[in-house]
mmCIF file of C-alpha atoms and ligand atoms in Angstrom:
data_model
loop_
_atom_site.group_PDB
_atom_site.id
_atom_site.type_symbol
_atom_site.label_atom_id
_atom_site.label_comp_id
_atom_site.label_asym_id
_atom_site.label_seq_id
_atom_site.Cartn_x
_atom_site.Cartn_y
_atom_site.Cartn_z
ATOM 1 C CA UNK A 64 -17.191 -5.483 -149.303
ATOM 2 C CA UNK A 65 -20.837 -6.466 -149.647
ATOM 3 C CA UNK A 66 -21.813 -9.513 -152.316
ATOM 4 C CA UNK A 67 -25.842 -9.373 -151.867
ATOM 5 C CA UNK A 68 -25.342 -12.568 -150.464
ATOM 6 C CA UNK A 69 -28.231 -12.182 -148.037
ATOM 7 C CA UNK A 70 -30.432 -10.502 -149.947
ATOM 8 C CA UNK A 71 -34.127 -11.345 -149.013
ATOM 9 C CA UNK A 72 -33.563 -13.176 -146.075
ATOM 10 C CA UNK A 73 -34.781 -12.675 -142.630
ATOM 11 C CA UNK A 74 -33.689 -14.116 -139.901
ATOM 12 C CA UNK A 75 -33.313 -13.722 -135.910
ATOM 13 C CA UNK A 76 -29.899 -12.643 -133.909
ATOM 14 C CA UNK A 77 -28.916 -13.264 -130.256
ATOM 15 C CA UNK A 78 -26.657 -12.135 -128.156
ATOM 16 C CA UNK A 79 -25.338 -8.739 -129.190
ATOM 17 C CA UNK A 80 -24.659 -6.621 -126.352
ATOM 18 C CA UNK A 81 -21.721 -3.991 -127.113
ATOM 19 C CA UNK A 82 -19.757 -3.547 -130.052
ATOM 20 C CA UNK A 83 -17.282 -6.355 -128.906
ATOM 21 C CA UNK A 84 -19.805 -8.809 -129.592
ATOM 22 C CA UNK A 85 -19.910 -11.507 -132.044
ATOM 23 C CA UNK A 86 -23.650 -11.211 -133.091
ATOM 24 C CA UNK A 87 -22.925 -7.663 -133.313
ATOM 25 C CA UNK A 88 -20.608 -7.682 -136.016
ATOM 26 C CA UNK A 89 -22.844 -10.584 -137.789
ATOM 27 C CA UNK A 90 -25.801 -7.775 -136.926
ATOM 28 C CA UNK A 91 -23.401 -5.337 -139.166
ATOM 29 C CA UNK A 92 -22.328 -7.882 -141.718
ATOM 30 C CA UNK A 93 -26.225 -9.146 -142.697
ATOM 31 C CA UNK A 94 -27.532 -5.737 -143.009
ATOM 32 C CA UNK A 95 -24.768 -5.453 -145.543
ATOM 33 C CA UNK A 96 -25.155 -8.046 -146.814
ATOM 34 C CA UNK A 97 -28.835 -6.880 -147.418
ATOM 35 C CA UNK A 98 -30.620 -9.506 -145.117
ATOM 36 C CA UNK A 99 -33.224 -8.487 -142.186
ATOM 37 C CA UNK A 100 -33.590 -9.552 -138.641
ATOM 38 C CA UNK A 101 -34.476 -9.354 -135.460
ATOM 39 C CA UNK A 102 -32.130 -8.467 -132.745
ATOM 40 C CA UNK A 103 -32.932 -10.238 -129.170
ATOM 41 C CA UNK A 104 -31.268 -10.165 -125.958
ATOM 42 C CA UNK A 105 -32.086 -11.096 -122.081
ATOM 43 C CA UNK A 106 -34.661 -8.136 -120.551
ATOM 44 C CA UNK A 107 -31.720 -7.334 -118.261
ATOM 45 C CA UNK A 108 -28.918 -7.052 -121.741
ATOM 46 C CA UNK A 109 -31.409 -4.720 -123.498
ATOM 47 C CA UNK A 110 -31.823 -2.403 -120.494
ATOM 48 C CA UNK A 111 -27.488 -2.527 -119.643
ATOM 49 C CA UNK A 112 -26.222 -3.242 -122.818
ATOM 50 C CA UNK A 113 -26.199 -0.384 -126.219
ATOM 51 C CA UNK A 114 -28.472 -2.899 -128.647
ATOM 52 C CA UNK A 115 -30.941 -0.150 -129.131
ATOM 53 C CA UNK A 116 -27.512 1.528 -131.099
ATOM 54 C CA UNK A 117 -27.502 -1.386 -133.425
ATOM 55 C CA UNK A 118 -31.563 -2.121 -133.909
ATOM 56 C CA UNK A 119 -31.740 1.919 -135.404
ATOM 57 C CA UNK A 120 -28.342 1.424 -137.154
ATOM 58 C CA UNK A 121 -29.689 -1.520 -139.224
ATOM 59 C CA UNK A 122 -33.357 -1.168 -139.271
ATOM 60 C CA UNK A 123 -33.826 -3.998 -136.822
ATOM 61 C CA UNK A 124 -37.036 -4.428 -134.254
ATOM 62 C CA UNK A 125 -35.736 -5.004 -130.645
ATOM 63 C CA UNK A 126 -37.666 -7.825 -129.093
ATOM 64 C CA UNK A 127 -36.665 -9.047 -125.805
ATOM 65 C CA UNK A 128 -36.217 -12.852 -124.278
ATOM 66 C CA UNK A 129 -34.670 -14.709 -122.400
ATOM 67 C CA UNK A 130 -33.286 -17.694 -124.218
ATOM 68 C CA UNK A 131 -33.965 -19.771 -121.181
ATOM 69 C CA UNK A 132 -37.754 -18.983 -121.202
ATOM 70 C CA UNK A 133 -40.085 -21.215 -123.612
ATOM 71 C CA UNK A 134 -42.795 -18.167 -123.193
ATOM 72 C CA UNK A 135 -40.481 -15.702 -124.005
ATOM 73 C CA UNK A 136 -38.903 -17.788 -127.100
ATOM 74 C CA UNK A 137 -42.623 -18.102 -128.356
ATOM 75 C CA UNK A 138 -43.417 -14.588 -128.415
ATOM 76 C CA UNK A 139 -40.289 -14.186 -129.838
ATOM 77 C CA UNK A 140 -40.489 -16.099 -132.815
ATOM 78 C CA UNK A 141 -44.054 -15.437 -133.304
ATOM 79 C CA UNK A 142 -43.340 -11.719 -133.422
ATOM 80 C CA UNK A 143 -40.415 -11.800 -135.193
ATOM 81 C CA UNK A 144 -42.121 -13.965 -138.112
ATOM 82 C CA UNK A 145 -45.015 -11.205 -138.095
ATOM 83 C CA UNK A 146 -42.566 -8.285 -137.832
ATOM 84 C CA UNK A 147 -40.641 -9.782 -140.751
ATOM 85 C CA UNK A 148 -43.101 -10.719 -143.242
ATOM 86 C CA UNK A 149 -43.282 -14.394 -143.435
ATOM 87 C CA UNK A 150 -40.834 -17.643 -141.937
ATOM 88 C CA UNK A 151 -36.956 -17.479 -141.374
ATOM 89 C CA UNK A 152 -33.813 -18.104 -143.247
ATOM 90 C CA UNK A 153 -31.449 -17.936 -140.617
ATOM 91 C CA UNK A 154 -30.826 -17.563 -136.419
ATOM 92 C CA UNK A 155 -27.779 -17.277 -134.697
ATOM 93 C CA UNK A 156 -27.237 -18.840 -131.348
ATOM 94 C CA UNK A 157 -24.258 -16.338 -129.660
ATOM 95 C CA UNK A 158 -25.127 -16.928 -125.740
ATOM 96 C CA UNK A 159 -22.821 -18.234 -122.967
ATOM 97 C CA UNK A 160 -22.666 -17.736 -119.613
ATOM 98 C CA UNK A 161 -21.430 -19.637 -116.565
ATOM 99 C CA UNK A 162 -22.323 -18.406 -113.049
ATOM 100 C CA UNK A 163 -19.093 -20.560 -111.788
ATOM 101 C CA UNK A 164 -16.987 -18.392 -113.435
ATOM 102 C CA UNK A 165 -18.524 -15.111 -112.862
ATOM 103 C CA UNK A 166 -18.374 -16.103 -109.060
ATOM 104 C CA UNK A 167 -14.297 -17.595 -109.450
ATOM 105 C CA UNK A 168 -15.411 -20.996 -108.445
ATOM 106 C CA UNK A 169 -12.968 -23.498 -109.274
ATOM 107 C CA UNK A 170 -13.979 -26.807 -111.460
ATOM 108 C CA UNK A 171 -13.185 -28.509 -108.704
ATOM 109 C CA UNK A 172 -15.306 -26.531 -106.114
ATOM 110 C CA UNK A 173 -18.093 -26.029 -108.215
ATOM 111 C CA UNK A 174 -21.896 -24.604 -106.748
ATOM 112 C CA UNK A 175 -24.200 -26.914 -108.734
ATOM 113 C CA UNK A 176 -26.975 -24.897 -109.098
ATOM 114 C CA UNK A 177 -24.777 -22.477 -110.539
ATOM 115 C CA UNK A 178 -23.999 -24.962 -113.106
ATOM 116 C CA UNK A 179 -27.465 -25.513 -113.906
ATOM 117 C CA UNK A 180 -28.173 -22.443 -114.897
ATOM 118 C CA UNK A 181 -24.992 -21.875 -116.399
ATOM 119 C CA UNK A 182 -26.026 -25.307 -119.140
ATOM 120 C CA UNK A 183 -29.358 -24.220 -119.218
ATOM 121 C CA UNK A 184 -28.260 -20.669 -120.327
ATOM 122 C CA UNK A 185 -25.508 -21.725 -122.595
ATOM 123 C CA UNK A 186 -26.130 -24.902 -124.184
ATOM 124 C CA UNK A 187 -30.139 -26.180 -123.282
ATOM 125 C CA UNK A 188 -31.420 -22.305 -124.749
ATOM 126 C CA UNK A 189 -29.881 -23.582 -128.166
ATOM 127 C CA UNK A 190 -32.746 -27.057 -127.442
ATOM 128 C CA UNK A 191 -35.333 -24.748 -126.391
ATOM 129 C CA UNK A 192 -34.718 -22.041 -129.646
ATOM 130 C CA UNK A 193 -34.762 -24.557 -132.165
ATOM 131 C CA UNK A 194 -37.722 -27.070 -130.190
ATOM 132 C CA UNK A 195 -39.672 -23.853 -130.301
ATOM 133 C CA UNK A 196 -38.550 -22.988 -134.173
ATOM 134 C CA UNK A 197 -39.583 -26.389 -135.155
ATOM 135 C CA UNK A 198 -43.083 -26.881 -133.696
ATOM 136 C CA UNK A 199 -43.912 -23.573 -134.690
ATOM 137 C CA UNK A 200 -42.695 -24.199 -138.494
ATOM 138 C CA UNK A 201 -41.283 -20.983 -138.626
ATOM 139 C CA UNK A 202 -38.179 -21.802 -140.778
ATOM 140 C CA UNK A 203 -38.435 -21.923 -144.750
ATOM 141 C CA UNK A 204 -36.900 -24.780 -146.241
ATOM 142 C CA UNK A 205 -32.803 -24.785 -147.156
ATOM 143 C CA UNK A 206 -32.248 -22.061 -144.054
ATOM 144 C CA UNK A 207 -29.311 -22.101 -141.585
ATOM 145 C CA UNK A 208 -29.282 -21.912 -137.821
ATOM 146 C CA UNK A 209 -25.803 -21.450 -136.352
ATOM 147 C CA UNK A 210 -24.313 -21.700 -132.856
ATOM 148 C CA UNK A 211 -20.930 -20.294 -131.138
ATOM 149 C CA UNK A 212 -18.474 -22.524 -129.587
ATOM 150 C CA UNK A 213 -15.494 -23.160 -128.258
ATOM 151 C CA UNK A 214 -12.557 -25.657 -128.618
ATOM 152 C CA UNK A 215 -12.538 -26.752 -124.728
ATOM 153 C CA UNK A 216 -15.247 -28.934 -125.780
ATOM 154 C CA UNK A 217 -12.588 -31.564 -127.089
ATOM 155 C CA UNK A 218 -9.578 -30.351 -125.411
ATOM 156 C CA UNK A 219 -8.641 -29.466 -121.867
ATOM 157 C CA UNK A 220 -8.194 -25.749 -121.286
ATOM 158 C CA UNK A 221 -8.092 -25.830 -117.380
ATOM 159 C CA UNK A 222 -9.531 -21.811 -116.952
ATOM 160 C CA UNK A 223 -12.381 -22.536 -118.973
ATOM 161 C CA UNK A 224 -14.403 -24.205 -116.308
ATOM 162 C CA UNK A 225 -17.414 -25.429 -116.735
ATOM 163 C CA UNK A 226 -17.882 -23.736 -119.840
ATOM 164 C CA UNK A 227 -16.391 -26.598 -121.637
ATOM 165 C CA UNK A 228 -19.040 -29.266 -120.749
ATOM 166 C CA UNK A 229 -22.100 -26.444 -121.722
ATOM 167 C CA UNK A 230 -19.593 -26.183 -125.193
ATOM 168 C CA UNK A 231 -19.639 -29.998 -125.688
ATOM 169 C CA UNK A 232 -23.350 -30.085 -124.449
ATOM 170 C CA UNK A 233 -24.307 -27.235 -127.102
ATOM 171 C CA UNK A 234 -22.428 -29.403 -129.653
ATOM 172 C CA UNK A 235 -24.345 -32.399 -129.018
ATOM 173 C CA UNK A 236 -27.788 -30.554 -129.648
ATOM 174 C CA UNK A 237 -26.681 -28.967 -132.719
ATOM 175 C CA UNK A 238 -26.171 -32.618 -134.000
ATOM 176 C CA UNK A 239 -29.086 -34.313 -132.293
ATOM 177 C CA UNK A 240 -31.607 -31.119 -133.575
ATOM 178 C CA UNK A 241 -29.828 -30.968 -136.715
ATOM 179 C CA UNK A 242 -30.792 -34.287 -138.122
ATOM 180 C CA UNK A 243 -34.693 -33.727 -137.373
ATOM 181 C CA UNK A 244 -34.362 -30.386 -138.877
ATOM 182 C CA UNK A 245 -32.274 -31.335 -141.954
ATOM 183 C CA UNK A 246 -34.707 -34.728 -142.414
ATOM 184 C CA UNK A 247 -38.218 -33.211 -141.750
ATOM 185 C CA UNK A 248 -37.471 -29.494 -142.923
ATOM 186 C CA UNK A 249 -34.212 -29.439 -144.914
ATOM 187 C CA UNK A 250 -32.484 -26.761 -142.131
ATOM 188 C CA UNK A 251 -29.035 -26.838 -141.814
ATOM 189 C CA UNK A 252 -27.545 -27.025 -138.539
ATOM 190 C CA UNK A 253 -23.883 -26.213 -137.436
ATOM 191 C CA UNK A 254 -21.648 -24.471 -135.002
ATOM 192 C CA UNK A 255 -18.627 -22.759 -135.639
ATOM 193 C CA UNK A 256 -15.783 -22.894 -133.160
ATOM 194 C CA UNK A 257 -14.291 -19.741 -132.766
ATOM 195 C CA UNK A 258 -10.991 -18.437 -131.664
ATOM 196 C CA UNK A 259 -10.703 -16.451 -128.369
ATOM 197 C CA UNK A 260 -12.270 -13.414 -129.174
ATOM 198 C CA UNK A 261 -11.871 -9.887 -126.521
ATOM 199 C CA UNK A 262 -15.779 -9.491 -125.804
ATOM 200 C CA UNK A 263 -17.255 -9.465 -122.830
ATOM 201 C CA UNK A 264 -18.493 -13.119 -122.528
ATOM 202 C CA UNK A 265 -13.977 -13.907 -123.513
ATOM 203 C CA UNK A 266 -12.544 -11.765 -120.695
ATOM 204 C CA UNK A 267 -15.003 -13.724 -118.107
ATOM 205 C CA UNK A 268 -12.323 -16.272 -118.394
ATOM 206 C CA UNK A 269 -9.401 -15.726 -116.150
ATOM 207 C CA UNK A 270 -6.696 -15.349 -117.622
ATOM 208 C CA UNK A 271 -7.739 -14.267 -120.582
ATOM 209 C CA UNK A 272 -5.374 -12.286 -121.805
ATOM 210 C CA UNK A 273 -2.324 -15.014 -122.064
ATOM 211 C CA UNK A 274 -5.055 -17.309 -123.225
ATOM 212 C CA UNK A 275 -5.731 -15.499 -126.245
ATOM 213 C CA UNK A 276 -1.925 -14.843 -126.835
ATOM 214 C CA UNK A 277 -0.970 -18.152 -126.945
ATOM 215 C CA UNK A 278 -4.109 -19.353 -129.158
ATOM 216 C CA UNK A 279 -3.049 -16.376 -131.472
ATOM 217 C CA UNK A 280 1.421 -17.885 -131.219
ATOM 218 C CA UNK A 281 0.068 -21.381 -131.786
ATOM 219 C CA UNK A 282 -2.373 -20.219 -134.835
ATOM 220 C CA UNK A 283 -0.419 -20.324 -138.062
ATOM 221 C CA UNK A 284 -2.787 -17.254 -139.433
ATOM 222 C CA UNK A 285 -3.325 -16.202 -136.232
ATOM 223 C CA UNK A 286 -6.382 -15.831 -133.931
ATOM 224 C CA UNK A 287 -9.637 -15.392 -135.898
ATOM 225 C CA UNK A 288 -10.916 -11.722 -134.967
ATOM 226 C CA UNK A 289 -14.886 -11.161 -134.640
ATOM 227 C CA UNK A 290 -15.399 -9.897 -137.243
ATOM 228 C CA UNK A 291 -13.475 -12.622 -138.980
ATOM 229 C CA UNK A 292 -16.327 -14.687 -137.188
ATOM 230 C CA UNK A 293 -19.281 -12.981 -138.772
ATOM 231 C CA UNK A 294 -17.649 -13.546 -142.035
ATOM 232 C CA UNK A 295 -17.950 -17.249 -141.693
ATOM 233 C CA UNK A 296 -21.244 -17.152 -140.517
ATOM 234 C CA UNK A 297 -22.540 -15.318 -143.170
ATOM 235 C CA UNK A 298 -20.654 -18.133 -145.668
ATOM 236 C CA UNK A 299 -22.923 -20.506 -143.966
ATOM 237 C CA UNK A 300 -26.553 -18.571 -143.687
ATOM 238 C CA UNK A 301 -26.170 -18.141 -148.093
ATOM 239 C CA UNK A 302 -26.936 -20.557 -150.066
ATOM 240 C CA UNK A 303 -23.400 -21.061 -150.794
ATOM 241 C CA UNK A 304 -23.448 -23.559 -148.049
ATOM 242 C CA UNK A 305 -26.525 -25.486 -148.310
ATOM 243 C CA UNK A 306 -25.822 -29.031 -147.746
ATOM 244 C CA UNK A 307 -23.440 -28.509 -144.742
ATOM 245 C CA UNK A 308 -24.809 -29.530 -141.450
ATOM 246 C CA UNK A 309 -24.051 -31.244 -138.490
ATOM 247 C CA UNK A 310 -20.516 -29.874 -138.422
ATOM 248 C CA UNK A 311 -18.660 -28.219 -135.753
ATOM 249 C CA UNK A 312 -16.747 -25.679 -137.962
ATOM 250 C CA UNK A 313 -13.185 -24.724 -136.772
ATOM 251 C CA UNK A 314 -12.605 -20.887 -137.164
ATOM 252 C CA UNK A 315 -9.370 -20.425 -135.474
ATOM 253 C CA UNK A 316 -6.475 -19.414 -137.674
ATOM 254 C CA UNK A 317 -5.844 -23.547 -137.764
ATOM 255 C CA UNK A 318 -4.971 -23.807 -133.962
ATOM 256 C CA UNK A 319 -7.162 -26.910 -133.342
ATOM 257 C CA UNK A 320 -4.664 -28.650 -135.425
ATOM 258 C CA UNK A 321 -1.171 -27.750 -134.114
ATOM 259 C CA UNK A 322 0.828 -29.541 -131.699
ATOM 260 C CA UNK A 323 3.207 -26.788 -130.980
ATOM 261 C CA UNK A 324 4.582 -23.674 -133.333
ATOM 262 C CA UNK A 325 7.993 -22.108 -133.754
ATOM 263 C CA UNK A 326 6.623 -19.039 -132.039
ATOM 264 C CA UNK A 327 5.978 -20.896 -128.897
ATOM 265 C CA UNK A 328 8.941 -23.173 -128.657
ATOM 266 C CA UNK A 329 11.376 -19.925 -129.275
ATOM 267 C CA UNK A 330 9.309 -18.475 -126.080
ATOM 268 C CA UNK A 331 9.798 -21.593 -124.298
ATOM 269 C CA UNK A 332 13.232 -22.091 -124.686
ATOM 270 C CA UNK A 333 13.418 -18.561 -123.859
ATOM 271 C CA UNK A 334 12.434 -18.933 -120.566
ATOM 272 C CA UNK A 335 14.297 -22.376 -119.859
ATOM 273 C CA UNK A 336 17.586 -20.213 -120.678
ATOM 274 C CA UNK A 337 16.869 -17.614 -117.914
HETATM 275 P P1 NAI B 27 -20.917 -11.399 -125.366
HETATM 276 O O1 NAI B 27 -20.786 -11.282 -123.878
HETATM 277 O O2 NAI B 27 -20.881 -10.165 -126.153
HETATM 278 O O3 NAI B 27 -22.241 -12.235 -125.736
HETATM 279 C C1 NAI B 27 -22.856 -13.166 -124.874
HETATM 280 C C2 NAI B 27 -24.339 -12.855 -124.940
HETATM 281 O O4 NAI B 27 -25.134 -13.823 -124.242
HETATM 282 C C3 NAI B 27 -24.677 -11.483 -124.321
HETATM 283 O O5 NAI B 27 -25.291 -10.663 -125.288
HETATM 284 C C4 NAI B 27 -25.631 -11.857 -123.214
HETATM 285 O O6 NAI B 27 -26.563 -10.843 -122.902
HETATM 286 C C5 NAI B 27 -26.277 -13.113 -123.787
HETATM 287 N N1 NAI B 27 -27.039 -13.866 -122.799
HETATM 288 C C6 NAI B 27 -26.621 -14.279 -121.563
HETATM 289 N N2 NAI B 27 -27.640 -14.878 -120.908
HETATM 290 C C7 NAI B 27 -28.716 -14.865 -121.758
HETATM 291 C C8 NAI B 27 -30.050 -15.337 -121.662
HETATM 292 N N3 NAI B 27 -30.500 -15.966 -120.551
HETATM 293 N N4 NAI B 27 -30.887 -15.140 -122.701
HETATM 294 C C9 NAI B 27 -30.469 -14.519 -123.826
HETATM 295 N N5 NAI B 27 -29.197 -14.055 -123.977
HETATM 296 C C10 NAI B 27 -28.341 -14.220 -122.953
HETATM 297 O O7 NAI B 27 -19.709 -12.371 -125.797
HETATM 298 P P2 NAI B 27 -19.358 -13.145 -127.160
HETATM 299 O O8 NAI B 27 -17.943 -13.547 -127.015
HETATM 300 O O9 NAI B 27 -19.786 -12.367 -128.331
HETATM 301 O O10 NAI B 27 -20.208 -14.493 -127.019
HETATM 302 C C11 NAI B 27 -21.014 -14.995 -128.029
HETATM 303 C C12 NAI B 27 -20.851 -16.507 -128.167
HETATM 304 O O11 NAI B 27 -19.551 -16.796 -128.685
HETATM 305 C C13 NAI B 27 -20.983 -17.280 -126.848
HETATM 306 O O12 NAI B 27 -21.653 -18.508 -127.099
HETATM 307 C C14 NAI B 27 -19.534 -17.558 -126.506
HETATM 308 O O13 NAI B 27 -19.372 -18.644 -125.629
HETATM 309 C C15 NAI B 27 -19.004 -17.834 -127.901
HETATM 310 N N6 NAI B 27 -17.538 -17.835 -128.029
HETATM 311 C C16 NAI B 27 -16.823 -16.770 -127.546
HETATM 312 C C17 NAI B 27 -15.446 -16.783 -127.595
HETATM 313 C C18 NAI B 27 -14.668 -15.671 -126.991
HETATM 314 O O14 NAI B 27 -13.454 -15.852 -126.710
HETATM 315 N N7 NAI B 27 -15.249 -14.495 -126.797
HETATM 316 C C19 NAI B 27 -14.692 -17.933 -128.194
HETATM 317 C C20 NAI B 27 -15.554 -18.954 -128.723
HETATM 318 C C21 NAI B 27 -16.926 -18.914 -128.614
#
């Protein structure tokens, strides 16, 4: 169901790369919703991944970077401010990547340059976005930038690697940017932390798949889908949400408060008895 909710705002997307993605559905959702954008990815995304599907699907310009890359975040923002008629209401921030996981390295055994690039890619690119947002003014006043996380930044999910310091790292910049931005330029910033979610980026983990059922046994409404996840992001680019920042925004069928659930101790017990 669309509410207008968006209507007249422009704004810039990363990271969709298949249908499964996050920003992809939030690509969907704001066209809806009548907002415009433009959709960016890595060089290497645009050329692998279907994103051309969604730019012609929702009237969206295509304009690659890599999120690592100050040049490539300039041109970027510089374009997309040109393409788009004027300065920004929203961005979202949907990148993550570790090269520890990708390669099975344990936390323990861990290839430190891999884990540079895996912070730089997943939590220093949200620095770099908004450093480059700011000095070039491109935001209008009241607009919303929002990031992706993940609980492992505050509790221990062993699998997740590496992945959970870039999650607590990417926290920590949405609160240190977010008071400059909110002070100097009144733009929100927050990040919503989002159930386990079957995209490509998810099934990286290993073990993914018992992961996500437990999350979605220990959720008392159950795992938030993605598209349940573009929903709340939308909530929070209107101006239904305007003086929320700084918060890391649980979106996770109420998981990050449980201790344990019925449905878990029943399965438990279930397997003491055998
Ligand atoms: P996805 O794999 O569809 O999206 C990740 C995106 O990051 C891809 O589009 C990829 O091309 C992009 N990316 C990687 N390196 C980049 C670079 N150097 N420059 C620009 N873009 C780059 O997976 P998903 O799940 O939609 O991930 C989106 C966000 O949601 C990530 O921050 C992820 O950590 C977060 N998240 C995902 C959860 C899950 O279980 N899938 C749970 C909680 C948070």
């Amino acid at each position: 169901m669309a509410y207008n909710l968006l209507k007249g705002k422009k704004g810039i997307i990363f990271g969709a790369l298949d249908e499964n993605s996050i920003a992809w559905k939030v690509a969907e959702k704001v066209h809806e919703e009548g907002g415009s954008f433009v959709l960016t990815n890595a060089p290497i995304a645009l050329r692998m991944g279907k994103i051309k599907e969604l730019a012609e699907k929702t009237g969206a310009e295509l304009i690659p970077a890599d999120a690592t890359k100050i040049e490539d975040l300039e041109n970027l923002v510089e374009k997309a401010t040109e393409v788009l008629g004027g300065k920004l209401d929203f961005v979202l921030h949907s990148i993550g990547m570790s090269v520890n996981v990708r390669k099975g390295n344990h936390y323990t055994d861990m290839n430190y340059d891999f884990t540079t690039k895996g912070w730089d890619i997943s939590a220093v690119s949200f620095h770099k976005t908004m450093q480059t947002l700011y000095k070039k003014d491109a935001m209008n006043e009241w607009g919303s930038i929002v990031a992706l996380t993940y609980m492992a930044a505050q509790r221990v999910f062993p699998d997740y690697n590496d992945m959970a310091d870039n999650k607590a790292y990417l926290e920590s910049i949405a609160r240190s940017f977010g008071y400059f931005f909110g002070s100097e330029k009144k733009v929100r910033v927050n990040t919503i932390s989002q159930s386990p979610t079957p995209t490509t980026a998810g099934q990286g983990v290993k073990g993914f798949d018992g992961f996500i059922a437990y999350a979605d046994k220990m959720s008392p409404l159950g795992n938030a889908t993605a598209d349940e996840c573009a929903d709340y992001t939308l909530t929070l680019f209107s101006d239904l949400t305007k003086k929320v920042t700084l918060q890391n925004l649980y979106n996770d069928g109420g998981f990050s408060n449980m201790g344990v659930s019925q449905q878990v101790m029943d399965t438990f017990m279930k397997e003491e008895d055998s």
